[in-house]
Amino acid sequence: MKRLFLIALAVSAALACPVEGYVLEDIVWATPNPTIYDNLTASEAKLGANLATFPLQDGSLSYDQVFDNAVADWNSYLQNLQIQAVDGTDPNGTNSSNSLSEAGFASSASGSDLSGDILAVTEIYYYPGNPSTFAPTDIVFNTAYVWNSYRGPLQTPAIDLRRVALHELGHFIGLGHPDQAGQTVNAIMNSVISNTDDLTADDIAGGQSLYGARTSVTPSLPSAPADTQPFVSRAGDFNGDGKQDLLLRNSGDSSVAVWIMAGLAINGYGVIPVATFPYRVFGFADLNGDGKSDVVWQSLVDASVTIWFMNGAQLLSSVSVNPPAPGYNLAAVGDLDGDGLADLVWRNLSTGDTVVMRNTGLVSGQLSFTQTYAQNVGTQQRLIAAANLTGEGGTRVELVWQAQDGSVSAWFFNNASSVSPVAFGQASAGAGATLQGVADLNGDGKDDLLWLDPSGRLVSVWYMNGTGAPVRAAFQAVPASLTFAGAANVNGNGTPAEVFWKDAQTGALTPSLLNHPPQPVYQPTKPAVSPLWTIQPQHQ
C-alpha cells in the first residue's frame, strides 16, 4: 500500500465569502460502507495535561462520541456512502500497517512530528495502480492541543474537536481545501480553522457531487390491521448516557431522525432513510444488552417484528422476529425480569391468549426467546404500556392494562414466570381516557402515566407509587394550538421529564415541565422541524 498524500488543518484566522467552490481530490471510496475505528478515547492518555474534563462543553461524554456525531453529520447528507464509525481500542490511535482506517490522538503522522500550527492530518492511502480509489486511511489529531467540543466562535485554548473532525472526514471522503484553490468560500473544508462550526452548503455540495444527495423512496403504507392496538413505550436512550433521546419519523418519505439529547440540547443526530418500509415504530428497549435502547418495528402487513440495534444515532444492524404462532401480534416490549434484556409479550386478540417470551440474548446473530408465562386474559383488556412503576434501579418494567370500562391494572412480574396483579381503579375520564405518555414526570424515579381526555384538549397525570394507589392530578388544558407529541427524561434519571407539544401548522416543538409554563418554541434545524416530523411512537 502506498501513501498518496497528507492533508493538514492549520490554526489561523480565516475570512469567508459565500461563494460555491468545493474542491475534489480525485479519489473516492469504492465501498459504500467504509469502516473507521475511532481510537480517540483509547489514545486520549497521550494528551497528558491537555486532556479535557468530561462531560465536554456540549455534554459529550467521550471524544469517541464527538467523532461519531461528526460521522453521522456527513452520513445524513450522502446517498451512496455511509461511513461506519466503530469505537476502537488501539492506544496507538492510528497504525498505517494494520490495513484499518483509524482516528486517534498522536504527536506525529507518518513518522514526522506535527508542527505547532497543525491541528490534524488525514493520511490518505491508495493501492498501487489504483490512485483514484481509497485504501484504509487514517486521521490524526495533534496531542499538542486541548480538545473540547462546543459550538460558536473559537475559544482559547480549547479546540473544538467536532468541527475539526468534520473537516478531516471531508478529506476522508475525497474533499480538498477550497481556499487553497484560489477561492474564498464559507466552508468547514478550508485549510484553516474558523468560527464556522458545521457543514456548509459548499461542503455538502462537494460531498454530494461524489456520492449523491441523500434521498429516500416514498413508501405506500397500508392501514394497520384491525388487531393492531396502541402501546405506549418509554422514550429510548440510544447512547446509554442515562438521558432519554427522541426518535422522529417523516410522514412524507418515511425517513427516521434520531436526536441524542443532553437536556434540551441536541448532542448528536442522524437521519436514516427508510425506503418502502410498511412498518410502524412500536417501541424502544434494549434487546441486545449493550445498555442502549433499540428500535422495535411492527409490520402493518403480517405482524412480523424488525429490531434495529442502535449506537447513538447510528443504525448498526437489524434482526427479524416472527410471532410465536399464527394470529399473535406484538403487544408489549420491556425487561420484565430485570436481566438487562428486553422481553416480548405477544397476544391473540381474538382469543385473549397472552404469552411472555423471555429474551435469552443473541445466538449466532439472532435473538433467542423462551416462553416463560402464558395466560388467557379475555378480550376486554388492552395492554397499553410497559413502565417502571416501582422506581427500582435497572431496566425492569411492569405491564399496564386497561379494561373497556376504563379501569387500570398492572402486572408485577416475578422473574417473568409468575405475576402479581394490582388494580388501580378507573382512569380519571373513564372509558374515554387514552394513555399518551409514560415518563417520570415528577423526578421521583418512578414512571408516571399521562392521560388525554376524549376531546384531546385536557391532560391529566397519574403519579405512580409502586403497588400503592397513584396520586391523580386534575385535568389541565392543553396549550392552545398545540397537541401532545411525547415525553422524555432528557435531563437524566431522577429529574422531571419534559413534555413536548407540537404545533400542527409549523411542526415546531414546545417543551414544558408539567405545572410550569411552556418554554420558548423548540425548533432545532437538524432535521428541520416541519409538520411531517412526528415524535415516535405516535399514539394519537
Coordinates of C-alpha atoms in Angstrom, one line a residue:
M1 CA 0.0 0.0 0.0
K2 CA 1.4 3.4 -1.0
R3 CA 0.7 6.7 0.7
L4 CA -0.8 9.3 -1.6
F5 CA -0.6 12.4 0.4
L6 CA -1.1 14.1 3.8
I7 CA -3.7 16.9 4.2
A8 CA -3.4 19.1 7.3
L9 CA -5.7 21.6 9.0
A10 CA -3.9 24.6 10.5
V11 CA -4.6 27.2 13.2
S12 CA -5.1 30.6 11.7
A13 CA -7.7 33.3 11.1
A14 CA -9.9 32.9 8.0
L15 CA -12.1 35.2 6.0
A16 CA -15.0 33.7 4.3
C17 CA -17.4 34.8 1.5
P18 CA -20.5 33.0 0.2
V19 CA -19.0 31.5 -3.0
E20 CA -19.6 27.9 -4.1
G21 CA -16.1 26.5 -4.6
Y22 CA -15.6 23.0 -3.2
V23 CA -12.5 21.1 -4.4
L24 CA -12.2 17.4 -5.0
E25 CA -9.1 15.3 -4.5
D26 CA -9.9 12.8 -7.4
I27 CA -10.2 9.9 -5.1
V28 CA -13.3 8.1 -3.8
W29 CA -14.4 5.1 -1.8
A30 CA -15.3 2.0 -3.9
T31 CA -17.2 0.5 -1.0
P32 CA -20.4 2.3 0.1
N33 CA -19.8 1.5 3.8
P34 CA -16.1 2.1 4.8
T35 CA -15.4 1.5 8.4
I36 CA -13.2 3.8 10.6
Y37 CA -12.1 2.8 14.1
D38 CA -12.2 5.9 16.3
N39 CA -9.5 5.3 18.9
L40 CA -9.8 8.8 20.3
T41 CA -10.8 7.6 23.8
A42 CA -8.4 4.7 23.6
S43 CA -5.5 7.1 22.9
E44 CA -6.6 10.1 25.0
A45 CA -3.9 9.4 27.6
K46 CA -1.4 10.8 25.1
L47 CA -2.9 14.2 25.7
G48 CA -1.5 14.4 29.2
A49 CA -2.3 17.8 30.7
N50 CA -4.3 18.7 27.6
L51 CA -7.0 16.1 28.4
A52 CA -10.3 17.9 28.9
T53 CA -12.7 17.4 31.8
F54 CA -15.8 15.3 30.9
P55 CA -18.5 15.9 30.1
L56 CA -17.3 18.3 27.4
Q57 CA -18.9 21.7 26.9
D58 CA -21.6 20.3 24.7
G59 CA -22.4 17.5 27.0
S60 CA -20.4 14.8 25.1
L61 CA -19.2 12.0 27.4
S62 CA -16.2 11.0 25.4
Y63 CA -14.1 12.0 22.4
D64 CA -15.4 9.0 20.5
Q65 CA -18.9 10.3 20.9
V66 CA -17.9 13.6 19.3
F67 CA -16.3 11.8 16.4
D68 CA -19.4 9.5 16.0
N69 CA -21.6 12.6 15.8
A70 CA -19.4 14.1 13.1
V71 CA -19.7 10.9 11.1
A72 CA -23.5 10.9 11.5
D73 CA -23.5 14.5 10.3
W74 CA -21.8 13.6 7.0
N75 CA -23.9 10.5 6.6
S76 CA -27.1 12.4 6.8
Y77 CA -26.3 14.2 3.5
L78 CA -24.8 11.4 1.4
Q79 CA -26.7 8.7 -0.5
N80 CA -24.1 6.3 -1.8
L81 CA -21.7 6.5 1.1
Q82 CA -22.4 5.7 4.8
I83 CA -19.3 5.7 7.0
Q84 CA -19.4 3.1 9.7
A85 CA -17.8 4.5 12.9
V86 CA -16.7 1.8 15.4
D87 CA -15.3 2.6 18.8
G88 CA -11.8 1.2 18.7
T89 CA -9.3 0.0 21.4
D90 CA -5.9 0.8 19.8
P91 CA -4.0 3.1 22.2
N92 CA -1.6 3.9 19.3
G93 CA -4.5 5.8 17.8
T94 CA -3.5 5.1 14.2
N95 CA -1.4 2.5 12.6
S96 CA -0.8 2.6 8.9
S97 CA 0.4 -1.0 8.7
N98 CA -2.7 -2.7 10.1
S99 CA -4.9 -2.2 7.0
L100 CA -7.6 -0.4 9.0
S101 CA -8.9 3.1 8.8
E102 CA -8.4 4.7 12.2
A103 CA -8.7 8.0 14.0
G104 CA -6.8 8.9 17.2
F105 CA -4.5 11.3 19.0
A106 CA -0.8 11.4 18.2
S107 CA 2.1 13.8 18.1
S108 CA 3.3 12.6 14.7
A109 CA 1.9 11.3 11.4
S110 CA 3.8 9.0 9.0
G111 CA 6.9 9.3 11.1
S112 CA 7.0 13.1 11.1
D113 CA 6.3 15.3 14.1
L114 CA 3.3 17.5 13.7
S115 CA 4.3 21.2 13.7
G116 CA 2.8 23.6 16.2
D117 CA 0.2 25.1 13.9
I118 CA -1.2 21.8 12.6
L119 CA -4.4 20.7 14.3
A120 CA -5.0 17.4 12.5
V121 CA -3.8 15.4 9.5
T122 CA -5.6 12.9 7.2
E123 CA -3.2 10.3 5.8
I124 CA -4.8 9.2 2.5
Y125 CA -3.7 5.9 1.0
Y126 CA -4.4 4.1 -2.2
Y127 CA -3.4 0.7 -3.6
P128 CA -0.7 0.6 -6.2
G129 CA -2.1 1.1 -9.7
N130 CA -5.4 2.4 -8.4
P131 CA -4.8 6.0 -7.3
S132 CA -8.5 7.0 -7.7
T133 CA -9.8 4.6 -5.0
F134 CA -9.2 4.9 -1.3
A135 CA -7.4 2.3 0.7
P136 CA -7.7 2.3 4.5
T137 CA -7.0 5.9 5.5
D138 CA -6.1 7.4 9.0
I139 CA -7.0 10.6 10.8
V140 CA -4.5 12.0 13.4
F141 CA -5.4 14.7 15.9
N142 CA -2.4 16.6 17.3
T143 CA -1.8 16.0 21.0
A144 CA -0.3 19.5 21.4
Y145 CA -3.8 21.0 21.8
V146 CA -6.5 21.0 24.4
W147 CA -9.5 19.2 22.7
N148 CA -13.1 20.0 23.7
S149 CA -16.4 20.1 21.9
Y150 CA -18.6 23.2 21.6
R151 CA -20.5 25.4 19.2
G152 CA -20.0 29.1 18.2
P153 CA -16.8 31.2 18.0
L154 CA -13.4 29.6 18.5
Q155 CA -12.1 29.6 22.1
T156 CA -8.7 29.7 23.6
P157 CA -7.0 27.3 24.4
A158 CA -9.8 24.7 23.8
I159 CA -10.1 23.5 20.2
D160 CA -13.5 22.2 19.0
L161 CA -12.9 18.6 18.1
R162 CA -16.3 18.3 16.3
R163 CA -15.5 20.9 13.6
V164 CA -12.0 19.6 13.1
A165 CA -13.4 16.0 12.8
L166 CA -16.0 17.3 10.2
H167 CA -13.1 18.8 8.3
E168 CA -10.9 15.7 8.4
L169 CA -13.8 13.4 7.5
G170 CA -14.3 15.7 4.4
H171 CA -10.8 14.6 3.4
F172 CA -11.7 11.0 4.3
I173 CA -14.5 11.1 1.6
G174 CA -12.4 12.9 -1.0
L175 CA -12.7 16.6 -0.5
G176 CA -9.8 19.1 -0.6
H177 CA -9.2 22.7 0.6
P178 CA -11.3 25.2 -1.5
D179 CA -9.4 28.2 -0.2
Q180 CA -6.1 26.8 -1.5
A181 CA -7.6 26.7 -5.0
G182 CA -7.6 30.5 -5.2
Q183 CA -11.2 30.8 -3.9
T184 CA -12.8 32.5 -0.9
V185 CA -15.6 30.3 0.3
N186 CA -17.5 29.7 3.6
A187 CA -16.7 26.1 4.2
I188 CA -15.6 23.7 7.0
M189 CA -13.2 22.4 4.5
N190 CA -11.0 25.5 4.3
S191 CA -7.4 24.9 5.3
V192 CA -7.5 26.9 8.5
I193 CA -10.0 26.6 11.3
S194 CA -12.5 29.4 11.8
N195 CA -15.8 30.2 13.5
T196 CA -17.6 28.0 11.0
D197 CA -18.7 25.2 13.3
D198 CA -20.8 23.0 11.0
L199 CA -21.0 21.7 7.4
T200 CA -21.9 24.5 5.0
A201 CA -23.8 24.3 1.7
D202 CA -20.5 24.2 -0.1
D203 CA -19.2 21.3 1.9
I204 CA -22.4 19.4 1.4
A205 CA -22.5 20.1 -2.3
G206 CA -18.9 18.7 -2.6
G207 CA -19.8 15.5 -0.8
Q208 CA -22.9 15.0 -2.8
S209 CA -21.1 15.6 -6.1
L210 CA -19.1 12.4 -5.2
Y211 CA -21.7 10.2 -3.5
G212 CA -25.1 11.7 -4.4
A213 CA -27.7 13.6 -2.3
R214 CA -29.5 11.6 0.4
T215 CA -32.9 10.6 -0.9
S216 CA -35.5 8.0 0.1
V217 CA -38.4 6.4 -1.6
T218 CA -41.9 7.5 -0.5
P219 CA -43.5 4.3 0.8
S220 CA -47.0 3.2 0.4
L221 CA -48.1 2.4 3.9
P222 CA -51.1 0.1 4.3
S223 CA -53.6 0.6 7.0
A224 CA -52.8 -1.1 10.3
P225 CA -54.7 -4.5 10.6
A226 CA -57.7 -4.5 12.9
D227 CA -55.8 -6.4 15.7
T228 CA -53.0 -3.8 16.0
Q229 CA -53.6 -1.8 19.2
P230 CA -51.8 1.2 20.7
F231 CA -48.9 0.5 23.0
V232 CA -47.2 3.4 24.8
S233 CA -43.5 3.0 25.1
R234 CA -41.0 4.8 27.3
A235 CA -38.6 7.1 25.3
G236 CA -35.4 5.4 24.3
D237 CA -31.8 6.1 25.5
F238 CA -29.9 5.3 22.3
N239 CA -26.4 6.1 23.6
G240 CA -26.7 4.8 27.1
D241 CA -25.9 8.0 28.9
G242 CA -28.9 7.9 31.2
K243 CA -30.8 10.6 29.3
Q244 CA -33.7 9.7 27.1
D245 CA -33.5 10.7 23.5
L246 CA -36.1 11.4 20.8
L247 CA -36.8 9.5 17.6
L248 CA -38.9 11.2 14.9
R249 CA -40.4 9.9 11.7
N250 CA -41.2 11.8 8.5
S251 CA -44.6 11.0 7.2
G252 CA -43.6 12.2 3.7
D253 CA -40.6 10.0 2.9
S254 CA -40.7 7.6 6.0
S255 CA -37.2 8.6 7.0
V256 CA -36.2 8.4 10.6
A257 CA -34.3 11.0 12.6
V258 CA -32.6 10.3 16.0
W259 CA -31.8 13.2 18.3
I260 CA -29.3 12.4 21.1
M261 CA -30.4 14.7 23.9
A262 CA -28.4 16.5 26.6
G263 CA -31.2 18.3 28.3
L264 CA -32.9 20.3 25.6
A265 CA -29.6 20.5 23.5
I266 CA -29.2 18.1 20.6
N267 CA -25.8 16.5 21.3
G268 CA -25.9 14.3 18.2
Y269 CA -28.2 13.3 15.5
G270 CA -28.6 11.1 12.5
V271 CA -31.1 10.7 9.7
I272 CA -31.8 7.2 8.5
P273 CA -33.6 6.9 5.1
V274 CA -36.3 4.2 5.1
A275 CA -37.5 3.1 1.7
T276 CA -40.8 1.3 1.2
F277 CA -41.0 0.2 4.8
P278 CA -44.5 -0.8 5.8
Y279 CA -43.8 -0.8 9.5
R280 CA -44.7 1.3 12.5
V281 CA -42.4 2.2 15.3
F282 CA -43.7 0.0 18.2
G283 CA -41.4 1.0 21.0
F284 CA -37.9 1.2 22.4
A285 CA -36.0 -1.2 24.6
D286 CA -32.5 -2.7 25.0
L287 CA -32.7 -6.1 23.4
N288 CA -29.0 -7.0 22.9
G289 CA -27.9 -6.0 26.4
D290 CA -25.4 -3.2 25.4
G291 CA -27.1 -0.6 27.6
K292 CA -28.5 1.3 24.6
S293 CA -32.1 1.3 23.5
D294 CA -33.0 -0.4 20.2
V295 CA -35.9 0.4 17.9
V296 CA -38.7 -2.2 17.7
W297 CA -40.8 -2.0 14.4
Q298 CA -44.0 -3.9 13.8
S299 CA -45.2 -4.8 10.3
L300 CA -48.5 -3.4 9.2
V301 CA -49.0 -6.4 7.0
D302 CA -48.1 -9.7 8.7
A303 CA -47.4 -8.8 12.3
S304 CA -43.7 -9.6 12.0
V305 CA -41.2 -7.6 14.0
T306 CA -37.9 -6.0 13.0
I307 CA -35.4 -4.7 15.5
W308 CA -32.9 -2.0 14.8
F309 CA -29.8 -2.3 17.0
M310 CA -28.7 1.3 17.7
N311 CA -25.4 3.0 18.7
G312 CA -26.5 6.6 19.4
A313 CA -27.9 8.0 16.2
Q314 CA -26.3 5.2 14.1
L315 CA -28.1 2.1 12.9
L316 CA -25.7 -0.8 13.4
S317 CA -27.7 -3.8 12.2
S318 CA -31.2 -5.3 12.3
V319 CA -32.8 -8.7 13.0
S320 CA -36.3 -10.0 12.4
V321 CA -38.5 -11.8 14.9
N322 CA -41.6 -13.8 14.0
P323 CA -44.8 -14.3 16.1
P324 CA -44.8 -17.4 18.3
A325 CA -47.8 -18.7 16.4
P326 CA -50.3 -17.5 13.7
G327 CA -52.8 -15.0 15.0
Y328 CA -50.4 -13.3 17.5
N329 CA -49.4 -9.7 17.5
L330 CA -46.7 -8.0 19.5
A331 CA -48.4 -6.4 22.5
A332 CA -45.5 -5.1 24.7
V333 CA -41.7 -4.9 24.9
G334 CA -39.7 -4.4 28.1
D335 CA -37.4 -6.0 30.6
L336 CA -39.9 -8.0 32.7
D337 CA -37.3 -9.9 34.8
G338 CA -34.6 -7.3 35.3
D339 CA -31.8 -9.1 33.5
G340 CA -31.0 -6.2 31.2
L341 CA -32.6 -7.8 28.1
A342 CA -36.0 -6.6 27.0
D343 CA -38.6 -9.4 26.6
L344 CA -41.5 -9.6 24.2
V345 CA -45.2 -10.0 25.0
W346 CA -47.4 -11.4 22.3
R347 CA -51.2 -11.5 22.3
N348 CA -54.0 -13.1 20.3
L349 CA -56.8 -10.5 20.4
S350 CA -59.3 -13.0 19.1
T351 CA -58.9 -15.4 22.0
G352 CA -57.2 -13.2 24.7
D353 CA -54.3 -15.6 24.9
T354 CA -51.2 -13.7 26.1
V355 CA -47.6 -15.2 26.2
V356 CA -44.4 -13.8 27.5
M357 CA -41.3 -14.6 25.5
R358 CA -38.2 -14.2 27.7
N359 CA -35.2 -12.8 25.8
T360 CA -32.1 -15.0 26.3
G361 CA -29.8 -12.9 24.1
L362 CA -28.1 -13.2 20.8
V363 CA -27.2 -16.6 19.4
S364 CA -25.4 -16.6 16.0
G365 CA -26.6 -13.1 15.3
Q366 CA -30.3 -13.8 16.0
L367 CA -32.3 -13.1 19.2
S368 CA -33.3 -16.2 21.1
F369 CA -36.6 -16.3 23.2
T370 CA -38.1 -18.8 25.6
Q371 CA -41.8 -18.8 26.6
T372 CA -42.0 -18.3 30.4
Y373 CA -45.6 -17.3 31.1
A374 CA -49.0 -17.6 29.4
Q375 CA -52.5 -16.6 30.4
N376 CA -55.8 -16.0 28.8
V377 CA -57.0 -12.5 29.9
G378 CA -60.1 -12.4 27.7
T379 CA -60.8 -9.9 25.1
Q380 CA -62.0 -7.0 27.2
Q381 CA -58.5 -5.9 28.3
R382 CA -55.9 -3.9 26.4
L383 CA -52.2 -4.0 27.1
I384 CA -51.4 -0.3 26.9
A385 CA -47.8 0.2 28.4
A386 CA -44.7 -1.1 29.9
A387 CA -43.5 1.2 32.7
N388 CA -41.1 1.3 35.7
L389 CA -43.8 1.8 38.4
T390 CA -41.6 0.9 41.4
G391 CA -38.6 3.1 40.9
E392 CA -36.3 0.2 41.3
G393 CA -32.9 0.6 39.6
G394 CA -32.1 -1.1 36.3
T395 CA -34.4 -1.6 33.4
R396 CA -37.2 -3.6 34.9
V397 CA -40.7 -2.7 33.9
E398 CA -44.3 -3.7 34.7
L399 CA -47.2 -4.2 32.2
V400 CA -50.1 -1.8 32.4
W401 CA -53.6 -2.9 31.3
Q402 CA -56.8 -1.0 30.7
A403 CA -60.3 -2.6 30.5
Q404 CA -63.2 -1.4 28.3
D405 CA -64.7 0.4 31.3
G406 CA -61.5 2.5 31.7
S407 CA -60.2 0.7 34.8
V408 CA -56.5 0.2 35.0
S409 CA -54.3 -2.5 36.5
A410 CA -50.7 -3.7 36.3
W411 CA -48.8 -6.9 36.2
F412 CA -45.8 -7.1 38.5
F413 CA -43.6 -9.9 37.4
N414 CA -41.6 -12.4 39.5
N415 CA -38.7 -13.2 37.2
A416 CA -41.1 -13.2 34.2
S417 CA -42.5 -16.6 35.3
S418 CA -45.4 -15.5 37.6
V419 CA -47.4 -12.4 38.0
S420 CA -48.8 -10.3 40.9
P421 CA -51.7 -8.2 39.5
V422 CA -52.6 -4.9 41.1
A423 CA -55.8 -2.9 40.3
F424 CA -55.6 0.9 40.3
G425 CA -59.2 1.8 39.5
Q426 CA -60.7 3.7 36.7
A427 CA -58.8 6.3 34.7
S428 CA -59.8 9.9 35.5
A429 CA -62.0 10.4 32.5
G430 CA -63.5 6.9 32.4
A431 CA -63.5 4.7 29.4
G432 CA -62.8 7.5 27.0
A433 CA -59.4 8.5 28.5
T434 CA -56.4 7.3 26.5
L435 CA -52.8 6.8 27.7
Q436 CA -50.4 9.1 25.8
G437 CA -47.1 9.1 27.7
V438 CA -45.0 7.1 30.1
A439 CA -42.2 9.0 31.9
D440 CA -41.0 10.1 35.3
L441 CA -42.9 13.4 35.4
N442 CA -42.0 14.4 39.0
G443 CA -38.4 13.2 39.2
D444 CA -39.0 10.5 41.9
G445 CA -37.6 7.7 39.8
K446 CA -40.9 6.1 39.0
D447 CA -42.6 6.3 35.7
D448 CA -45.9 8.1 35.7
L449 CA -48.9 7.9 33.3
L450 CA -50.1 10.8 31.2
W451 CA -53.7 10.6 30.1
L452 CA -55.7 12.6 27.4
D453 CA -59.4 13.1 27.7
P454 CA -61.7 12.2 24.8
S455 CA -61.7 15.8 23.5
G456 CA -57.9 15.7 23.2
R457 CA -57.7 19.1 24.9
L458 CA -57.3 18.1 28.5
V459 CA -54.4 16.2 30.0
S460 CA -54.0 14.5 33.4
V461 CA -51.3 12.6 35.2
W462 CA -51.2 9.6 37.5
Y463 CA -48.1 9.9 39.7
M464 CA -47.4 6.2 40.4
N465 CA -46.2 4.7 43.6
G466 CA -45.4 1.1 43.0
T467 CA -48.3 -1.2 44.1
G468 CA -49.8 1.7 46.0
A469 CA -52.6 4.0 44.9
P470 CA -51.5 6.6 42.3
V471 CA -51.9 10.3 43.0
R472 CA -54.3 11.5 40.4
A473 CA -53.7 15.1 39.2
A474 CA -56.7 17.2 38.0
F475 CA -57.1 17.6 34.3
Q476 CA -55.5 20.8 32.8
A477 CA -55.9 22.3 29.4
V478 CA -53.5 21.5 26.6
P479 CA -51.8 24.7 25.4
A480 CA -53.7 26.5 22.7
S481 CA -53.0 25.3 19.1
L482 CA -50.7 22.5 20.3
T483 CA -51.1 18.7 20.5
F484 CA -49.3 16.3 22.7
A485 CA -46.1 15.0 21.0
G486 CA -44.2 12.9 23.6
A487 CA -42.4 12.9 26.9
A488 CA -38.8 12.1 27.8
N489 CA -36.4 12.4 30.7
V490 CA -33.9 14.3 28.6
N491 CA -32.0 15.6 31.7
G492 CA -31.4 12.1 33.0
N493 CA -32.8 9.8 35.7
G494 CA -34.1 11.4 38.8
T495 CA -35.2 14.6 37.0
P496 CA -38.7 15.5 35.8
A497 CA -39.4 14.6 32.2
E498 CA -40.1 17.2 29.6
V499 CA -43.4 17.0 27.9
F500 CA -43.2 18.0 24.2
W501 CA -46.1 19.8 22.4
K502 CA -46.3 20.1 18.7
D503 CA -47.7 23.0 16.6
A504 CA -49.7 21.3 13.8
Q505 CA -49.1 24.2 11.4
T506 CA -45.3 24.6 11.7
G507 CA -44.2 21.3 13.3
A508 CA -42.3 23.3 16.0
L509 CA -42.0 21.5 19.3
T510 CA -42.5 23.3 22.6
P511 CA -41.2 21.6 25.8
S512 CA -42.6 22.1 29.3
L513 CA -42.5 20.7 32.7
L514 CA -46.0 19.9 33.9
N515 CA -47.4 22.6 36.1
H516 CA -44.9 25.1 34.6
P517 CA -45.4 27.5 31.7
P518 CA -44.2 26.2 28.3
Q519 CA -40.7 27.2 27.4
P520 CA -39.8 29.1 24.2
V521 CA -40.6 27.3 21.0
Y522 CA -38.2 24.5 20.4
Q523 CA -37.3 24.3 16.7
P524 CA -33.9 22.6 16.1
T525 CA -32.7 22.6 12.5
K526 CA -31.4 19.1 12.2
P527 CA -33.5 17.8 10.8
A528 CA -35.5 20.9 10.0
V529 CA -38.7 20.6 12.0
S530 CA -41.8 20.6 9.9
P531 CA -45.4 19.2 10.3
L532 CA -44.1 16.0 8.6
W533 CA -41.8 15.1 11.5
T534 CA -43.5 13.3 14.4
I535 CA -42.0 12.0 17.7
Q536 CA -42.4 8.2 17.8
P537 CA -44.2 6.1 18.8
Q538 CA -47.2 8.2 17.8
H539 CA -50.2 7.4 20.0
Q540 CA -52.9 9.8 18.9

